[in-house]
Amino acid sequence: QVRLVESGGGLVQAGGSLRLSCAASGRTFTYYAVGWFRQAPEKERELVSAISWSGDITNYSDSVKGRFTISRDNARNTVYLQMDNLKPEDTAVYYCARLQLHDWSLPLRYGTDYWGQGTQVTVSS
């Protein structure tokens, strides 16, 4: 069993920054890719960023590319999402999840098994 806990969300003005953390306990996700997802009200959940188990491969959605940076510290069983130049359209609940990936060819094809409970990010204009 893997337990994922997100933190770092909050209210920020447009142009500001937040850093989200996803901490794992139990069986770790050291050898798994991890993804950050978000879901805004009345919208489908979308994958915004993913990182390989070693951290040497990353992927971003077009909507966040150049503004968000994903990273991980396997010694701490934690994955981060640095979000800069935030926009009101980034407002959503952000979730992390362990990914089941065959490879990193695009578009990414993945499964998920463990999810965190989510953290709210609200960006005011």
PDB file of C-alpha atoms in Angstrom, residues 1-5 22-30 76-78 96 98 114:
ATOM      1  CA  GLN A   1       0.000   0.000   0.000  1.00  0.00           C
ATOM      2  CA  VAL A   2       1.233   3.504  -0.828  1.00  0.00           C
ATOM      3  CA  ARG A   3      -0.130   6.621   0.816  1.00  0.00           C
ATOM      4  CA  LEU A   4       0.367   9.938  -0.968  1.00  0.00           C
ATOM      5  CA  VAL A   5      -0.163  13.279   0.756  1.00  0.00           C
ATOM      6  CA  CYS A  22       3.677  14.977  -2.729  1.00  0.00           C
ATOM      7  CA  ALA A  23       5.028  12.839   0.105  1.00  0.00           C
ATOM      8  CA  ALA A  24       4.788   9.064  -0.062  1.00  0.00           C
ATOM      9  CA  SER A  25       4.702   6.600   2.808  1.00  0.00           C
ATOM     10  CA  GLY A  26       4.257   2.882   3.022  1.00  0.00           C
ATOM     11  CA  ARG A  27       5.580   1.107  -0.027  1.00  0.00           C
ATOM     12  CA  THR A  28       7.460   3.838  -1.802  1.00  0.00           C
ATOM     13  CA  PHE A  29       7.233   5.037  -5.352  1.00  0.00           C
ATOM     14  CA  THR A  30      10.971   5.255  -5.843  1.00  0.00           C
ATOM     15  CA  ARG A  76      12.711  11.802   0.919  1.00  0.00           C
ATOM     16  CA  ASN A  77      10.033   9.920  -1.094  1.00  0.00           C
ATOM     17  CA  THR A  78       8.754  13.288  -2.260  1.00  0.00           C
ATOM     18  CA  CYS A  96      -0.372  13.503  -7.365  1.00  0.00           C
ATOM     19  CA  ARG A  98       1.767   6.986  -9.073  1.00  0.00           C
ATOM     20  CA  TYR A 114      -2.380   5.371  -5.943  1.00  0.00           C
TER      21      TYR A 114
END
